[in-house]
PDB file of C-alpha atoms and ligand atoms in Angstrom:
ATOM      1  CA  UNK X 685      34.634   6.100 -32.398  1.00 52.00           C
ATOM      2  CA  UNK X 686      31.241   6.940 -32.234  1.00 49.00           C
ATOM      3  CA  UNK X 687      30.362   3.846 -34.005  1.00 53.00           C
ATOM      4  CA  UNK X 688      32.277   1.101 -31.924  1.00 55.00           C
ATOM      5  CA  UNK X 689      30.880   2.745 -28.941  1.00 54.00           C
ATOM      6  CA  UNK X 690      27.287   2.185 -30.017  1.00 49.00           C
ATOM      7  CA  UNK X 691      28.175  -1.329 -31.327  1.00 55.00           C
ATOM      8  CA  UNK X 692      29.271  -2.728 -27.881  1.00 58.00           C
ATOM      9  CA  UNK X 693      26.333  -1.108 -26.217  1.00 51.00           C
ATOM     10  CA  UNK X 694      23.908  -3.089 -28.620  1.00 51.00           C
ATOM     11  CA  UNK X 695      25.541  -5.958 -28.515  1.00 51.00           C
ATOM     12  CA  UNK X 696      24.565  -7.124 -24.815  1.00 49.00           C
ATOM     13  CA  UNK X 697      21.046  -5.637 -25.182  1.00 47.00           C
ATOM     14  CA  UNK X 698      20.490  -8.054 -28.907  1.00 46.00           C
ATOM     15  CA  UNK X 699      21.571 -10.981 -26.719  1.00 45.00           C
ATOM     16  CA  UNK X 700      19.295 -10.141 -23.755  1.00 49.00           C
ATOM     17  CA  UNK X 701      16.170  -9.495 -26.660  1.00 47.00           C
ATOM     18  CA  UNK X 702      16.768 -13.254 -28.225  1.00 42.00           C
ATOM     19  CA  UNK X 703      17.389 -14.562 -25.082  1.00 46.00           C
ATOM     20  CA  UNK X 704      13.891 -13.382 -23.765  1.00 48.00           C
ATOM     21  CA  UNK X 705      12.269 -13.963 -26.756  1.00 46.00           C
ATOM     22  CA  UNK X 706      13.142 -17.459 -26.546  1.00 46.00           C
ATOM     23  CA  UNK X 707      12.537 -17.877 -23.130  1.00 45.00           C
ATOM     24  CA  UNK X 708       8.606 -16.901 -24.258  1.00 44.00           C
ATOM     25  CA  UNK X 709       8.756 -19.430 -27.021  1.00 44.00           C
ATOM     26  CA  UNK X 710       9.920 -22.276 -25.506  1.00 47.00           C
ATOM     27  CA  UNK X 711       6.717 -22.868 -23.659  1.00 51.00           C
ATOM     28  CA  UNK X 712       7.496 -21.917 -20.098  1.00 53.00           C
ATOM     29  CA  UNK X 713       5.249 -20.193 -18.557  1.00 53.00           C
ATOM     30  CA  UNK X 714       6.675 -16.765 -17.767  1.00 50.00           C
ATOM     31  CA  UNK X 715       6.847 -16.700 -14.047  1.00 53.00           C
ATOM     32  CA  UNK X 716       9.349 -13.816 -13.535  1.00 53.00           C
ATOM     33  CA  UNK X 717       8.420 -11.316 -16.200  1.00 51.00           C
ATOM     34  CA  UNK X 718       5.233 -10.074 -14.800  1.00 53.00           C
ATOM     35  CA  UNK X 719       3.844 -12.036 -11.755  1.00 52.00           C
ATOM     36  CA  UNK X 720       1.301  -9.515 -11.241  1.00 50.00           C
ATOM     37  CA  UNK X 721      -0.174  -9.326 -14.577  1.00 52.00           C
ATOM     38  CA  UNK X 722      -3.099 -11.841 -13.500  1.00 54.00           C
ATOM     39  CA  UNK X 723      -3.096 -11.399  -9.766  1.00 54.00           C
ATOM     40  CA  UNK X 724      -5.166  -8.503  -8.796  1.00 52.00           C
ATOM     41  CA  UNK X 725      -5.106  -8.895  -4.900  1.00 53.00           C
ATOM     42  CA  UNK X 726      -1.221  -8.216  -5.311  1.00 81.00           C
ATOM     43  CA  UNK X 727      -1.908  -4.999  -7.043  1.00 90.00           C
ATOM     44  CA  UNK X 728      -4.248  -4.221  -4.441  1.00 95.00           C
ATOM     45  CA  UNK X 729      -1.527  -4.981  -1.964  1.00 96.00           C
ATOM     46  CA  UNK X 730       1.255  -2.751  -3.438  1.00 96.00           C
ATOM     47  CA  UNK X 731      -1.241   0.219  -3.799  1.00 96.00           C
ATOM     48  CA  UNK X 732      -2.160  -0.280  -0.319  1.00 97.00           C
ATOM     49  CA  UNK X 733       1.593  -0.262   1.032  1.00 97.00           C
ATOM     50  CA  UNK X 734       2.044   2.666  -1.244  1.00 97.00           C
ATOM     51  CA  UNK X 735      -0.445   4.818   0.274  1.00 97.00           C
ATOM     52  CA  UNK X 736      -0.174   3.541   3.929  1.00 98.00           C
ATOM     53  CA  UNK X 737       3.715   4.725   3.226  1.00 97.00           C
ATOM     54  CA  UNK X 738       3.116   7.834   1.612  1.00 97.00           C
ATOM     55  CA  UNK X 739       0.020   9.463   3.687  1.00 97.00           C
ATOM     56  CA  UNK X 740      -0.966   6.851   6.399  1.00 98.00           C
ATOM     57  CA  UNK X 741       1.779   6.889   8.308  1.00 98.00           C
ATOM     58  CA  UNK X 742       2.061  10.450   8.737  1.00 98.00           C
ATOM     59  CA  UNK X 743      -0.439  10.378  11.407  1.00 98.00           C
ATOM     60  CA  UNK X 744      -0.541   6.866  12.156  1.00 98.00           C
ATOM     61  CA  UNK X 745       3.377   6.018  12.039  1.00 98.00           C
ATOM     62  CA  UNK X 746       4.951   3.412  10.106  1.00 96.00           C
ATOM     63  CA  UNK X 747       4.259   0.420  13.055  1.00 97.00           C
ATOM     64  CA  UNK X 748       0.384   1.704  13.339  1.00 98.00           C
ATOM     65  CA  UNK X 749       1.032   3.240  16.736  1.00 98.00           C
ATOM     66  CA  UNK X 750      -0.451   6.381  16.158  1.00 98.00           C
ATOM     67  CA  UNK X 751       2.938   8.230  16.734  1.00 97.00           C
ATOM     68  CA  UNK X 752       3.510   9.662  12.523  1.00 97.00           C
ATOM     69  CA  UNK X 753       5.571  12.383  12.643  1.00 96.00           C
ATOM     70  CA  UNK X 754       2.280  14.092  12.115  1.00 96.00           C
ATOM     71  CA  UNK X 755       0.754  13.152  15.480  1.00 97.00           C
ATOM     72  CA  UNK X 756       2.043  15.175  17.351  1.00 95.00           C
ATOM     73  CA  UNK X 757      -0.361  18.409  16.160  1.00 95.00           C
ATOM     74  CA  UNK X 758      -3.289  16.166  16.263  1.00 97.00           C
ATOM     75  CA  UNK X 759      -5.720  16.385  19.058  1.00 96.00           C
ATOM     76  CA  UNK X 760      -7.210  13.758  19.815  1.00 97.00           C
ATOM     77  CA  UNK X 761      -4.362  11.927  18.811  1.00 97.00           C
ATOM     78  CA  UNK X 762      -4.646   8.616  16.534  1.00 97.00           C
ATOM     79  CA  UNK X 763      -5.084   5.523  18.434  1.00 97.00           C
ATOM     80  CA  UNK X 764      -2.742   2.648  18.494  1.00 98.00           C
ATOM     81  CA  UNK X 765      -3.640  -0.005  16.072  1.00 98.00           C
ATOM     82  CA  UNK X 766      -1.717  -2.552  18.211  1.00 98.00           C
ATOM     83  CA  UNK X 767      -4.463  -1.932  20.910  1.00 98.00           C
ATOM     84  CA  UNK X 768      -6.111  -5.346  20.824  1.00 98.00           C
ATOM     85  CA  UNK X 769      -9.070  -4.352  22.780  1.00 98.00           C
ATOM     86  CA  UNK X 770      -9.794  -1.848  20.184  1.00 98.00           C
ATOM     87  CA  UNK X 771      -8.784  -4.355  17.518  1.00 98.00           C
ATOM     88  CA  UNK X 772     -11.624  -6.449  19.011  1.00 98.00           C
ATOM     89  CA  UNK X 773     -14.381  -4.011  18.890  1.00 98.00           C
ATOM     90  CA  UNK X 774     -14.200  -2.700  15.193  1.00 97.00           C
ATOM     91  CA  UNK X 775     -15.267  -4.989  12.392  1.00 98.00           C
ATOM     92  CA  UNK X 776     -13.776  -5.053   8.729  1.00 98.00           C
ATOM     93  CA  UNK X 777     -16.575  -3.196   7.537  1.00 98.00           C
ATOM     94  CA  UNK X 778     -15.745  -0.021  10.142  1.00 97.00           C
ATOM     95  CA  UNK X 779     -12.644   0.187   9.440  1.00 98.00           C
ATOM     96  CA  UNK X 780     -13.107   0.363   5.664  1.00 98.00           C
ATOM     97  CA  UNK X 781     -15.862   2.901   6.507  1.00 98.00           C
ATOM     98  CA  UNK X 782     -13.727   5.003   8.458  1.00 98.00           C
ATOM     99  CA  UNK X 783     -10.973   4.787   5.930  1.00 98.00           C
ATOM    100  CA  UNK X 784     -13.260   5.647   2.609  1.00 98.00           C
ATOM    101  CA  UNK X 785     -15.678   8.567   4.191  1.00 98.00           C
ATOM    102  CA  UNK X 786     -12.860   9.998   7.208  1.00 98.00           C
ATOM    103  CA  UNK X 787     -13.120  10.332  10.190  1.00 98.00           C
ATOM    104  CA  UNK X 788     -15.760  13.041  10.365  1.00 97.00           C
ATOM    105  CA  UNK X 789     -18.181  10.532   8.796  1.00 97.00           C
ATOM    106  CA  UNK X 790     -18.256   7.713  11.347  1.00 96.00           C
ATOM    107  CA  UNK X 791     -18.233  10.175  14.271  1.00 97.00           C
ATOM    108  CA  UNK X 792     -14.861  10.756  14.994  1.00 97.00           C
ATOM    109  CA  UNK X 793     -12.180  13.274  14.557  1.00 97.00           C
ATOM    110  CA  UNK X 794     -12.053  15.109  11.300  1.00 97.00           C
ATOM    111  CA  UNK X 795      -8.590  14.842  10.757  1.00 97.00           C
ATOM    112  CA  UNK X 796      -8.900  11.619   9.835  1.00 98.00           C
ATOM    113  CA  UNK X 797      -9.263  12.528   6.302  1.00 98.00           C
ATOM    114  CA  UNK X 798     -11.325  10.457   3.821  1.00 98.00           C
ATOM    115  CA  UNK X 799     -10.752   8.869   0.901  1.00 98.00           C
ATOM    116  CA  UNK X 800     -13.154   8.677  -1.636  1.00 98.00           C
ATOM    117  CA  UNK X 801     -10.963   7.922  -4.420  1.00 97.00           C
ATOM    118  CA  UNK X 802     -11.153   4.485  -3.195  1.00 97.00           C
ATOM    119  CA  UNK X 803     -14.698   3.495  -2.606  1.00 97.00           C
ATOM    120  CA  UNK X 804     -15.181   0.957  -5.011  1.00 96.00           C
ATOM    121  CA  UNK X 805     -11.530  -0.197  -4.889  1.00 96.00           C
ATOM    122  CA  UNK X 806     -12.429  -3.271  -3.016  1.00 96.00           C
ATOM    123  CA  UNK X 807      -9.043  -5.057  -3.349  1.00 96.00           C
ATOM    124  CA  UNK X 808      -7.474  -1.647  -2.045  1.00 97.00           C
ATOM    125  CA  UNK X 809      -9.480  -1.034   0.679  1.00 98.00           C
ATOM    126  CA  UNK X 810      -9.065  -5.062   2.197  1.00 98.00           C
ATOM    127  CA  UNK X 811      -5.424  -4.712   1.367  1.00 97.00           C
ATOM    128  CA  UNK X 812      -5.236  -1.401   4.020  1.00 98.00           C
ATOM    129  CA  UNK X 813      -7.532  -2.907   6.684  1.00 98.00           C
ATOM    130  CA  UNK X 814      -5.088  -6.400   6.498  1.00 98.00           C
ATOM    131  CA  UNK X 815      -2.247  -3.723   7.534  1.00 98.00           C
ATOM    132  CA  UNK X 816      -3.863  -2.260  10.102  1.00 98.00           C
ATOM    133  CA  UNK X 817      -4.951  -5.386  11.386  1.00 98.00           C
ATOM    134  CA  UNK X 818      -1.698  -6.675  10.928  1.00 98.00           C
ATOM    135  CA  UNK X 819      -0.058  -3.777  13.455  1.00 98.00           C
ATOM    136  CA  UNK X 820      -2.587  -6.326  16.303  1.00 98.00           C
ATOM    137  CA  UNK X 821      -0.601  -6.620  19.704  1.00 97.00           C
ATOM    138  CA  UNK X 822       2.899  -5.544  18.329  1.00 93.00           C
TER     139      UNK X 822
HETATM  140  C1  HEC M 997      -3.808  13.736   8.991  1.00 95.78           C
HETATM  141  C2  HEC M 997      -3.665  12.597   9.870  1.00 95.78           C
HETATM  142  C3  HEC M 997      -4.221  11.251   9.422  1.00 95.78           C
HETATM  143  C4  HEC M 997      -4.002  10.595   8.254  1.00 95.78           C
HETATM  144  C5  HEC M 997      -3.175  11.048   7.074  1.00 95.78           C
HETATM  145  C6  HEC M 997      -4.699   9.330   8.350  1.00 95.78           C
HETATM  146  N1  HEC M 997      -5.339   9.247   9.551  1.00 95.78           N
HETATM  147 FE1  HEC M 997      -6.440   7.679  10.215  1.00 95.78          FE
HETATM  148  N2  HEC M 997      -6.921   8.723  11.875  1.00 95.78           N
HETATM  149  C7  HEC M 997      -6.397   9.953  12.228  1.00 95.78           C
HETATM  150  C8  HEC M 997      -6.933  10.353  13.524  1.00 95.78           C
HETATM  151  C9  HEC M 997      -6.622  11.645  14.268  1.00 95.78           C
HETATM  152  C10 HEC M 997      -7.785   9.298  13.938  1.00 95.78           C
HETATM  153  C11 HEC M 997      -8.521   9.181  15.250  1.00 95.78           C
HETATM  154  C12 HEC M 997      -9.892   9.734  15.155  1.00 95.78           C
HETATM  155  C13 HEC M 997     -10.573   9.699  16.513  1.00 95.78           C
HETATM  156  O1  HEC M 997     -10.210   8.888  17.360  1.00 95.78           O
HETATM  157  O2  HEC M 997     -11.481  10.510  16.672  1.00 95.78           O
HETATM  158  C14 HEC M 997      -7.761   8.298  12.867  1.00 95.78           C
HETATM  159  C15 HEC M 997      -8.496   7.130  12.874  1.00 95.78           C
HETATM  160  C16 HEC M 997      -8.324   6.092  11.991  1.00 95.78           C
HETATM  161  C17 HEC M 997      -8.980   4.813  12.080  1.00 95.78           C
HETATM  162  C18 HEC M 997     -10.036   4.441  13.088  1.00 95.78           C
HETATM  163  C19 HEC M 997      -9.468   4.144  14.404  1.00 95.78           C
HETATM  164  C20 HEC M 997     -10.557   4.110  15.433  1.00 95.78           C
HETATM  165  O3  HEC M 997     -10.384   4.787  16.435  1.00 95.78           O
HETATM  166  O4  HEC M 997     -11.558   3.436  15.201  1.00 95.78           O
HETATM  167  C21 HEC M 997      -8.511   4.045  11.067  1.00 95.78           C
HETATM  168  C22 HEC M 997      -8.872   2.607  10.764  1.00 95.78           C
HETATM  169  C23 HEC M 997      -7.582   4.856  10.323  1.00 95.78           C
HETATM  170  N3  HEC M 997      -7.503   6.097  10.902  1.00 95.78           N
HETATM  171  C24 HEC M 997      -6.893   4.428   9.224  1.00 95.78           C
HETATM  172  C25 HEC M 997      -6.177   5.285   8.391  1.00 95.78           C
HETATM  173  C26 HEC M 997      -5.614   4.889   7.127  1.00 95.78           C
HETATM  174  C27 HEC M 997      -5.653   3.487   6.563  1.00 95.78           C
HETATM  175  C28 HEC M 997      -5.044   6.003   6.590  1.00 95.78           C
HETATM  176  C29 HEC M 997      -4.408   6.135   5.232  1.00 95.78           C
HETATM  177  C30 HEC M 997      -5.240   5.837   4.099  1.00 95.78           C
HETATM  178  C31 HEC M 997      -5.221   7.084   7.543  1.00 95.78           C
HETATM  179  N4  HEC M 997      -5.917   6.607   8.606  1.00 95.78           N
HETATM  180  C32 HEC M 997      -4.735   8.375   7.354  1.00 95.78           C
HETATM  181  C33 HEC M 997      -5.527  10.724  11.501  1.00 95.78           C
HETATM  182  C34 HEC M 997      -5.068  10.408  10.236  1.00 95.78           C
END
């Protein structure tokens, strides 16, 4: 019983295997196996949603208005990144700054914690300050 079981559990998978291995040989380039095997920026990308997701947002809430779930303990609190005045007056290069060394380091609250794992990570760090300029006027 044991047997048949395994045998119609293979079965599907085998075709699946030949099936992809064809697709490979046939000379199509594979598109939809791993689109970002030779695109770094989108790897910079995910990691950056990742971490805006999992830390980010906790002070700066998931639409960048400074209202995280987090916030509220925080004095002063975060700013909104929709502010477009604000948005106006910081260039890339702050905001990456601010981001890598915290808050502390570019004269403003501490509790903007730093970062240092990604100095260096250049795709990364453009990928984060494209989200928070992305949160502009909304
Ligand atoms: C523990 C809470 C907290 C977390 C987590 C946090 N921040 Fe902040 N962040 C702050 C606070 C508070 C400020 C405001 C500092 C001030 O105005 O003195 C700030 C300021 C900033 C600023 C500068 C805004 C300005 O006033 O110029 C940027 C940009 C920023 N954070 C981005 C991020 C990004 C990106 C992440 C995730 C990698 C992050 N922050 C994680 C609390 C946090």
């Amino acid at each position: 019983m044991s047997q048949r079981h395994t045998r119609r559990l293979l079965s599907p998978l085998t075709v699946f295997v030949i099936a992809a291995a064809c697709g490979g040989g046939a000379g199509k380039p594979a598109t939809t196996a791993k689109p970002a095997a030779n695109a770094p920026a989108a790897t910079g990308e995910k990691e950056a949603r990742a971490l805006f997701d999992s830390l980010c947002f906790t002070c700066h809430g998931s639409s960048g208005h400074g209202d995280g779930p987090g916030a509220a303990a925080l004095d002063p609190k975060p700013r909104s990144f929709a502010d477009v005045a604000w948005q106006d007056s910081v260039n890339d290069e702050q905001i990456t700054k601010t981001i890598v060394f915290g808050g502390a380091a570019v004269g403003k609250s501490p509790m903007m914690p730093a970062q240092p794992q990604l100095k260096g990570q250049t795709e990364t760090l453009a990928a984060l300050v494209k989200i928070v300029r992305g949160f502009r006027g909304k």
